[in-house]
XYZ file of C-alpha atoms in Angstrom:
518
model
C -21.288 -4.549 17.793
C -21.196 -8.014 19.777
C -17.909 -9.113 20.992
C -17.226 -12.917 20.633
C -14.829 -14.711 22.461
C -12.391 -17.079 20.751
C -13.306 -20.326 23.017
C -12.168 -23.137 20.690
C -12.375 -25.513 23.783
C -16.041 -25.152 24.152
C -16.782 -25.824 20.740
C -14.645 -28.930 20.424
C -15.638 -30.589 23.741
C -19.064 -30.260 22.231
C -18.086 -31.823 19.197
C -16.284 -34.765 21.063
C -12.512 -34.143 20.054
C -9.653 -32.217 22.262
C -8.946 -28.912 21.596
C -5.379 -28.282 20.786
C -4.943 -24.580 20.281
C -5.378 -22.089 22.795
C -7.738 -18.810 22.635
C -6.299 -15.834 20.250
C -5.466 -12.314 21.893
C -7.166 -10.048 21.802
C -10.070 -12.064 22.370
C -12.439 -10.009 20.266
C -13.772 -10.018 16.834
C -13.516 -6.962 14.778
C -16.790 -7.583 13.032
C -20.493 -8.284 14.282
C -22.492 -11.134 14.075
C -23.291 -12.217 10.408
C -20.540 -10.112 8.659
C -18.457 -13.201 7.602
C -19.516 -16.557 6.650
C -19.420 -18.452 9.944
C -17.627 -21.446 9.225
C -14.599 -19.201 7.490
C -14.662 -16.763 10.580
C -14.382 -19.492 13.153
C -11.704 -21.289 11.168
C -10.026 -18.101 10.626
C -9.961 -17.536 14.440
C -8.316 -20.960 14.788
C -5.536 -19.850 12.472
C -5.164 -16.567 14.426
C -4.802 -18.577 17.587
C -1.834 -20.790 15.906
C -0.358 -17.625 14.232
C -0.213 -15.952 17.765
C 0.963 -19.140 19.508
C 3.977 -19.061 17.280
C 4.507 -15.300 17.828
C 6.661 -12.679 15.685
C 9.280 -15.080 14.350
C 12.109 -15.166 11.618
C 9.834 -15.687 9.050
C 7.505 -12.806 9.926
C 10.458 -10.163 10.023
C 11.723 -11.975 6.703
C 8.380 -11.095 5.495
C 8.626 -7.512 6.722
C 11.479 -6.714 4.752
C 10.341 -8.581 1.304
C 6.901 -7.171 1.712
C 8.524 -3.962 2.517
C 9.830 -4.003 -1.329
C 6.373 -3.309 -2.774
C 5.985 -0.198 -0.298
C 9.540 0.949 -1.678
C 8.320 0.295 -5.103
C 5.030 2.242 -4.898
C 6.618 5.296 -3.590
C 9.574 5.351 -6.199
C 7.783 4.648 -9.369
C 5.023 7.085 -9.184
C 7.456 9.865 -7.736
C 9.751 9.464 -10.758
C 6.947 10.885 -12.900
C 7.975 14.183 -11.114
C 11.400 13.530 -10.961
C 12.306 13.575 -14.428
C 9.223 15.505 -15.715
C 11.428 18.989 -16.134
C 14.211 17.342 -18.201
C 11.736 14.940 -20.299
C 9.838 18.043 -21.288
C 12.965 19.870 -22.715
C 13.921 17.122 -24.352
C 10.822 15.711 -25.866
C 8.828 19.026 -26.114
C 5.266 18.102 -24.792
C 2.762 18.874 -22.419
C 4.013 17.499 -18.986
C 0.992 16.186 -17.343
C 0.701 13.740 -19.971
C 3.233 11.511 -18.608
C 1.842 11.414 -15.209
C -1.714 10.695 -17.035
C 0.265 7.647 -18.715
C 1.900 6.150 -15.671
C -1.498 6.449 -13.740
C -3.204 4.692 -16.113
C -1.061 1.679 -15.922
C -1.512 2.179 -12.030
C -5.065 1.520 -12.333
C -4.781 -1.496 -14.603
C -2.354 -2.898 -12.127
C -4.693 -2.189 -8.857
C -7.407 -3.968 -10.664
C -5.695 -6.828 -12.142
C -3.471 -7.666 -9.126
C -5.719 -6.591 -6.301
C -8.945 -8.239 -7.157
C -6.591 -11.243 -8.968
C -4.857 -12.245 -5.769
C -8.437 -13.388 -4.067
C -8.898 -15.892 -7.516
C -5.380 -17.402 -7.916
C -3.609 -16.837 -4.422
C -1.235 -14.267 -3.062
C 2.147 -15.794 -4.402
C 2.170 -15.405 -7.730
C 1.153 -11.950 -7.371
C 3.428 -10.995 -4.849
C 6.480 -12.285 -7.099
C 5.467 -10.911 -10.646
C 4.643 -7.311 -9.682
C 8.228 -6.141 -9.090
C 9.367 -8.264 -11.908
C 7.178 -6.382 -14.158
C 8.255 -3.004 -12.851
C 11.894 -3.426 -13.229
C 11.999 -5.004 -16.375
C 9.869 -2.056 -17.806
C 11.773 0.511 -15.865
C 15.143 -0.211 -17.471
C 13.134 -0.531 -20.595
C 11.872 3.232 -20.315
C 15.386 4.605 -19.987
C 15.814 3.966 -23.496
C 13.230 5.591 -24.735
C 13.630 7.207 -28.084
C 10.611 9.552 -27.985
C 7.839 10.681 -25.719
C 5.182 7.965 -27.150
C 7.506 5.273 -26.228
C 8.449 6.420 -22.848
C 4.615 6.920 -21.892
C 3.654 3.388 -23.064
C 6.499 1.640 -21.038
C 5.884 3.617 -17.985
C 2.175 2.701 -18.455
C 2.896 -0.854 -18.551
C 5.392 -0.413 -15.698
C 2.562 0.876 -13.609
C 0.898 -2.128 -14.161
C 3.205 -4.080 -12.234
C 3.544 -1.231 -9.742
C -0.017 -0.914 -9.035
C -0.301 -4.499 -7.727
C 2.240 -3.849 -4.822
C 0.171 -2.424 -2.147
C -2.881 -4.520 -2.424
C -1.154 -7.496 -2.717
C 1.534 -6.984 -0.238
C -0.529 -5.744 2.703
C -2.740 -8.908 2.340
C 0.271 -11.160 2.390
C 1.652 -9.571 5.516
C -1.578 -9.282 7.469
C -2.443 -13.090 6.545
C 0.765 -13.888 8.492
C 1.431 -11.693 11.196
C 0.434 -12.373 14.654
C -2.984 -10.092 15.737
C -0.325 -8.439 18.410
C 1.808 -7.215 15.661
C -1.074 -6.097 13.360
C 0.816 -2.271 13.647
C 3.778 -3.306 12.487
C 1.579 -3.148 8.988
C 1.393 0.946 9.880
C 5.266 0.598 10.197
C 5.477 -0.983 7.045
C 5.325 2.804 5.260
C 9.096 3.274 6.605
C 9.688 1.548 3.332
C 7.414 4.141 1.646
C 9.535 6.901 2.953
C 12.881 5.138 2.157
C 11.948 5.039 -1.581
C 11.144 8.639 -1.649
C 14.289 9.108 -0.101
C 16.708 7.103 -2.158
C 14.901 8.339 -5.337
C 15.259 11.638 -4.658
C 19.082 11.034 -3.740
C 19.944 9.320 -6.830
C 18.107 12.334 -8.840
C 19.566 14.502 -7.275
C 23.236 14.385 -8.952
C 22.188 12.606 -11.869
C 19.254 15.312 -13.126
C 21.345 18.398 -11.703
C 24.736 17.220 -13.607
C 23.365 15.504 -16.591
C 20.662 17.728 -17.864
C 19.976 20.490 -20.231
C 20.035 23.639 -18.350
C 16.727 24.859 -17.395
C 14.954 26.954 -19.995
C 17.180 25.741 -22.880
C 15.482 26.070 -26.075
C 16.847 23.119 -27.560
C 18.033 19.522 -25.710
C 19.802 16.730 -27.176
C 19.706 13.443 -25.866
C 23.717 13.035 -25.475
C 23.262 16.120 -23.265
C 20.416 15.195 -21.204
C 21.063 11.656 -19.703
C 20.256 12.460 -16.314
C 16.595 11.014 -16.433
C 17.804 7.932 -18.470
C 20.549 7.279 -16.000
C 17.983 7.262 -13.098
C 15.430 4.872 -14.697
C 18.351 2.531 -15.424
C 19.267 2.950 -11.775
C 15.713 2.512 -10.405
C 14.887 -0.389 -12.922
C 17.975 -2.038 -11.875
C 17.264 -1.449 -7.975
C 13.801 -3.032 -8.318
C 15.026 -6.091 -10.273
C 17.290 -6.920 -7.478
C 14.598 -6.457 -4.860
C 12.512 -8.851 -7.278
C 15.319 -11.538 -7.127
C 15.807 -11.333 -3.176
C 11.755 -11.826 -3.220
C 12.069 -14.686 -5.494
C 15.198 -16.987 -4.761
C 16.049 -15.763 -0.777
C 12.485 -15.975 0.685
C 10.044 -19.129 0.633
C 6.848 -17.233 0.361
C 4.166 -19.551 1.401
C 0.379 -19.340 0.054
C -1.863 -17.623 2.561
C -3.503 -19.795 5.121
C -6.288 -17.854 5.264
C -6.579 -17.749 1.325
C -6.385 -21.632 1.364
C -9.059 -22.004 4.332
C -11.378 -19.684 2.355
C -11.004 -22.203 -0.799
C -11.691 -25.232 1.443
C -7.963 -26.734 1.505
C -7.370 -26.786 5.351
C -4.916 -29.542 5.131
C -2.745 -27.135 2.941
C -3.573 -24.460 5.541
C -2.173 -26.370 8.177
C 0.999 -27.401 6.187
C 1.808 -24.139 5.772
C 1.607 -23.093 9.749
C 4.131 -26.191 10.279
C 6.403 -24.984 7.713
C 6.422 -21.474 9.016
C 6.841 -22.848 12.593
C 9.749 -25.171 11.657
C 11.326 -21.903 9.625
C 11.000 -20.052 12.869
C 12.570 -22.889 14.982
C 9.450 -23.947 16.869
C 6.451 -26.006 16.466
C 2.713 -25.827 16.358
C -0.102 -28.435 17.377
C -2.343 -27.100 15.202
C -3.958 -29.957 12.925
C -6.596 -30.253 10.391
C -9.026 -31.613 12.945
C -8.932 -28.534 15.007
C -10.464 -26.509 11.757
C -12.883 -29.268 11.040
C -14.226 -29.151 14.780
C -14.240 -25.281 14.416
C -16.157 -25.225 11.210
C -18.959 -27.600 12.133
C -19.668 -26.100 15.361
C -20.128 -22.824 13.539
C -22.212 -24.342 10.637
C -24.245 -26.669 12.961
C -26.755 -28.542 10.367
C -25.223 -26.837 7.385
C -21.887 -27.775 6.930
C -21.642 -28.827 3.744
C -23.706 -25.950 2.524
C -21.113 -23.677 3.905
C -18.141 -25.669 2.902
C -19.519 -25.313 -1.066
C -20.226 -21.634 -0.176
C -16.530 -21.050 0.845
C -15.289 -23.052 -2.077
C -17.115 -21.265 -4.694
C -15.939 -17.798 -3.276
C -12.376 -18.706 -4.516
C -13.043 -18.338 -7.884
C -13.562 -14.492 -8.645
C -17.380 -13.657 -8.932
C -19.317 -10.487 -7.494
C -19.496 -12.393 -4.402
C -15.765 -11.081 -3.479
C -17.270 -8.068 -3.939
C -20.536 -8.667 -2.033
C -18.931 -9.844 0.769
C -17.631 -6.326 1.304
C -20.746 -5.116 1.624
C -22.406 -7.896 3.543
C -23.877 -5.620 6.065
C -25.041 -2.399 6.679
C -21.856 -1.278 8.739
C -19.515 -3.243 6.699
C -20.813 -1.561 3.847
C -20.726 1.943 5.181
C -16.736 0.881 6.273
C -15.788 0.067 2.692
C -17.752 3.038 1.057
C -15.897 5.319 3.325
C -12.586 3.810 2.717
C -13.098 3.946 -1.101
C -13.884 7.723 -1.022
C -10.990 8.634 1.375
C -8.377 6.632 -1.075
C -10.132 8.381 -3.848
C -9.995 11.926 -2.331
C -6.585 11.557 -1.066
C -5.128 10.115 -4.116
C -6.432 13.030 -6.106
C -4.874 15.500 -3.695
C -1.194 13.347 -3.314
C -1.348 13.226 -7.369
C -1.834 16.490 -8.047
C 0.678 17.962 -5.723
C 3.584 15.273 -5.586
C 3.365 15.052 -9.180
C 4.174 18.185 -9.684
C 5.941 19.017 -6.381
C 9.274 19.079 -8.280
C 7.835 21.610 -10.711
C 6.704 23.557 -8.356
C 9.469 23.959 -6.121
C 11.615 25.286 -9.615
C 8.995 27.445 -10.514
C 8.485 28.937 -6.978
C 12.270 28.785 -6.866
C 12.335 31.132 -9.719
C 10.491 33.802 -8.262
C 12.858 33.354 -5.306
C 15.848 33.604 -7.355
C 16.956 29.968 -6.645
C 15.293 27.328 -9.259
C 18.546 25.680 -10.235
C 18.099 21.415 -10.579
C 20.648 21.285 -8.149
C 18.783 23.149 -5.110
C 15.302 21.385 -6.346
C 16.578 17.933 -6.156
C 18.607 18.386 -2.743
C 14.952 19.931 -1.481
C 13.602 16.664 -2.702
C 16.092 14.833 -0.616
C 15.329 16.777 2.511
C 11.814 16.274 2.285
C 12.508 12.014 1.790
C 14.680 12.331 5.035
C 11.703 14.355 6.936
C 9.196 11.515 6.274
C 11.030 8.726 7.438
C 10.387 9.132 11.316
C 6.687 9.645 10.465
C 6.427 5.964 10.029
C 7.555 5.259 13.525
C 5.219 8.085 14.567
C 2.335 6.117 13.092
C 3.145 2.910 14.440
C 3.326 4.238 18.046
C 0.185 6.588 17.687
C -2.215 3.797 16.159
C -1.733 1.772 19.681
C -2.915 4.634 22.080
C -5.906 4.188 23.559
C -8.536 6.766 22.661
C -6.541 7.651 19.319
C -6.266 4.302 17.412
C -6.381 3.892 13.883
C -9.012 6.670 13.256
C -7.846 9.197 15.402
C -4.272 8.824 14.050
C -5.552 9.234 10.589
C -7.892 12.203 11.128
C -5.162 14.229 13.276
C -2.246 13.468 10.187
C -4.586 14.409 7.326
C -5.804 17.521 8.897
C -2.470 18.703 9.953
C -1.103 17.623 6.362
C -3.549 19.925 4.713
C -2.794 22.407 7.232
C 0.646 22.724 6.165
C -0.417 22.451 2.125
C -2.221 25.549 2.945
C 0.626 27.253 4.748
C 2.781 26.518 1.961
C 1.022 29.254 -0.338
C 2.258 32.150 2.458
C 6.052 31.280 1.742
C 7.779 34.389 0.715
C 11.541 32.610 -0.058
C 12.991 29.263 -1.217
C 13.719 28.212 2.601
C 10.185 29.362 3.944
C 8.814 26.931 1.279
C 11.069 24.153 1.956
C 9.927 24.502 5.602
C 6.380 24.383 5.056
C 7.034 21.472 2.809
C 8.839 19.674 5.614
C 5.712 19.649 7.741
C 3.473 18.282 4.914
C 6.180 15.532 4.216
C 6.292 14.542 7.993
C 2.716 14.298 8.358
C 1.574 13.011 4.940
C 4.101 10.237 5.580
C 1.922 8.977 9.069
C -1.343 9.663 7.041
C -0.405 7.578 4.077
C 0.896 4.875 6.504
C -1.971 4.621 8.830
C -4.305 4.639 5.890
C -2.511 1.904 3.773
C -2.696 -0.315 7.534
C -6.026 0.266 8.349
C -7.877 -0.676 5.112
C -6.511 -4.137 4.558
C -7.225 -4.589 8.427
C -11.172 -4.037 8.311
C -11.512 -6.249 5.289
C -12.251 -10.162 5.561
C -9.281 -11.980 4.585
C -10.939 -14.312 1.984
C -11.988 -10.674 0.448
C -9.133 -8.640 1.433
C -7.187 -8.671 -2.094
C -10.688 -7.234 -3.870
C -11.134 -4.870 -1.076
C -7.366 -3.620 -1.238
C -7.981 -3.685 -5.161
C -11.157 -1.489 -4.937
C -9.559 1.178 -2.700
C -6.252 1.262 -4.806
C -8.274 1.577 -7.878
C -10.011 4.688 -6.502
C -6.956 6.379 -5.819
C -5.476 5.473 -9.149
C -8.814 6.629 -10.985
C -8.523 10.054 -9.076
C -4.559 9.822 -9.748
C -5.616 9.757 -13.476
C -8.009 13.094 -12.917
C -5.276 14.709 -11.219
C -3.042 15.440 -14.514
C -6.538 16.334 -16.632
C -6.883 18.829 -14.274
C -3.287 19.852 -14.457
C -3.575 20.458 -18.116
C -6.205 23.193 -17.630
C -4.826 24.508 -14.458
C -2.314 27.013 -14.410
C 0.486 25.508 -12.656
C 2.141 29.044 -12.239
C -0.387 29.531 -9.368
C -0.840 27.893 -5.925
C -4.505 26.617 -7.503
C -3.059 22.881 -6.924
C -1.987 23.427 -3.805
C -5.287 24.672 -2.458
C -7.445 21.930 -4.038
C -4.819 19.343 -2.455
C -5.062 21.043 0.767
C -8.776 21.257 0.665
C -9.576 17.554 -0.003
C -6.533 16.258 2.792
C -8.611 18.099 5.758
C -12.087 17.048 4.164
C -10.123 13.544 4.100
C -9.556 13.831 7.950
C -13.162 14.736 8.632
C -14.405 11.511 6.967
C -11.795 9.495 8.835
C -13.585 10.055 12.117
C -17.081 8.536 10.590
C -15.247 4.998 10.269
C -17.175 2.390 11.858
C -14.051 0.199 12.678
C -11.252 0.729 14.959
C -8.991 -2.479 14.768
C -6.876 -1.219 17.564
C -6.880 -4.252 20.133
C -8.835 -6.462 17.839
C -7.474 -9.326 15.419
C -8.010 -9.261 11.465
C -9.975 -12.264 10.072
């Protein structure tokens, strides 16, 4: 890979203009020559320099919070299928995996629609609508009179939730300076907090307001716990949406605007961010135009037209992710990684409360109280993993790839080890090891993927990888329909898949540590 310095001054002097933006740090590009359109790449370097010059200010820290709401929702709602599974099955008397299947179909549609769509109509509307949709249908699901209605409402809820990570990671990375890209990994703290909050709320509600486990009849009035949980989480999601929409002035991504040829709007966005942060920027439209002309040479008009056309969704957004053999290999491996980890995590996480309860029954400890207490403990254990992941990805000789490989391998090891448990406490201990290392793995995976996609195609890339994990998330409950959940089969399958993912991670061709995403 060729390493290209961001010397805008030289380009500007050749073009007869005076440069106003200093070179960005780090000074090397992630991609080799010819991977990204030359005009877009040159302008993206100028934007990177301007964003780096502004630094990590108040706007970016606010964005860290409100983007984290998406991680929170993506953790809470997929986990919910497992949290309410036992009491819902008791009340409606259906085959449990169908509930997870309905939710995952919605998550799949959301990943495709919002992920690919945010490269067409921009990031702002996608960013604001996903949480609104999840909150409204989460509340409505709490009043479901039967299984069909509940499954349909959770599927629509999933359409909203499915777009959170693809869109929110693209939004955050588009505004954060290169020196702070590691914060995208630490954003997974919100994912861990989501698990903790959902489990903590479910613990008293499910334990105190549910029919006894194993009851032959279960009336609605005796089984309101799961409904209270849906009302609570739906209301919380709406509050998070309100905070996003009314309290934070999200601006359109400047990289998206440059990809559309709207240079003046991109410059205006950065000036508004500077004002929000109490700073100034010297970026001008001329800086972008000079960089673009220097990169395009005599084909400037042709290049500008290509960038303009790429704003309307066509196969160009997908082709852009396979522009060179190296980028194609990277994109293919990431899609594969998201797919197999999605299968493993859905197969395991969706049925973890059931697994804890059924195993607990063998150990003589299967009450709802103990099962959901254990879920809270697992949520607590996962929180420090996000901070360790943020530290590890910046370490020399380790970086994103090494951290992903190590955490995935250890996650699989603890899954296999859980099959050796001979007591409820031993099973909980092994699952604590799984929770800790899996949160590191997810944090790195969620950050690495958007970093290695060019910004103008980042939503599409995020959508493709998220679609892969949702497709396999649909397959997981189908497997569960035919698998014997009384055995350790789901655990063995999940462990093998995650260990395999760790080995595949070592084959990824790009290491974003120390490089600026464009």
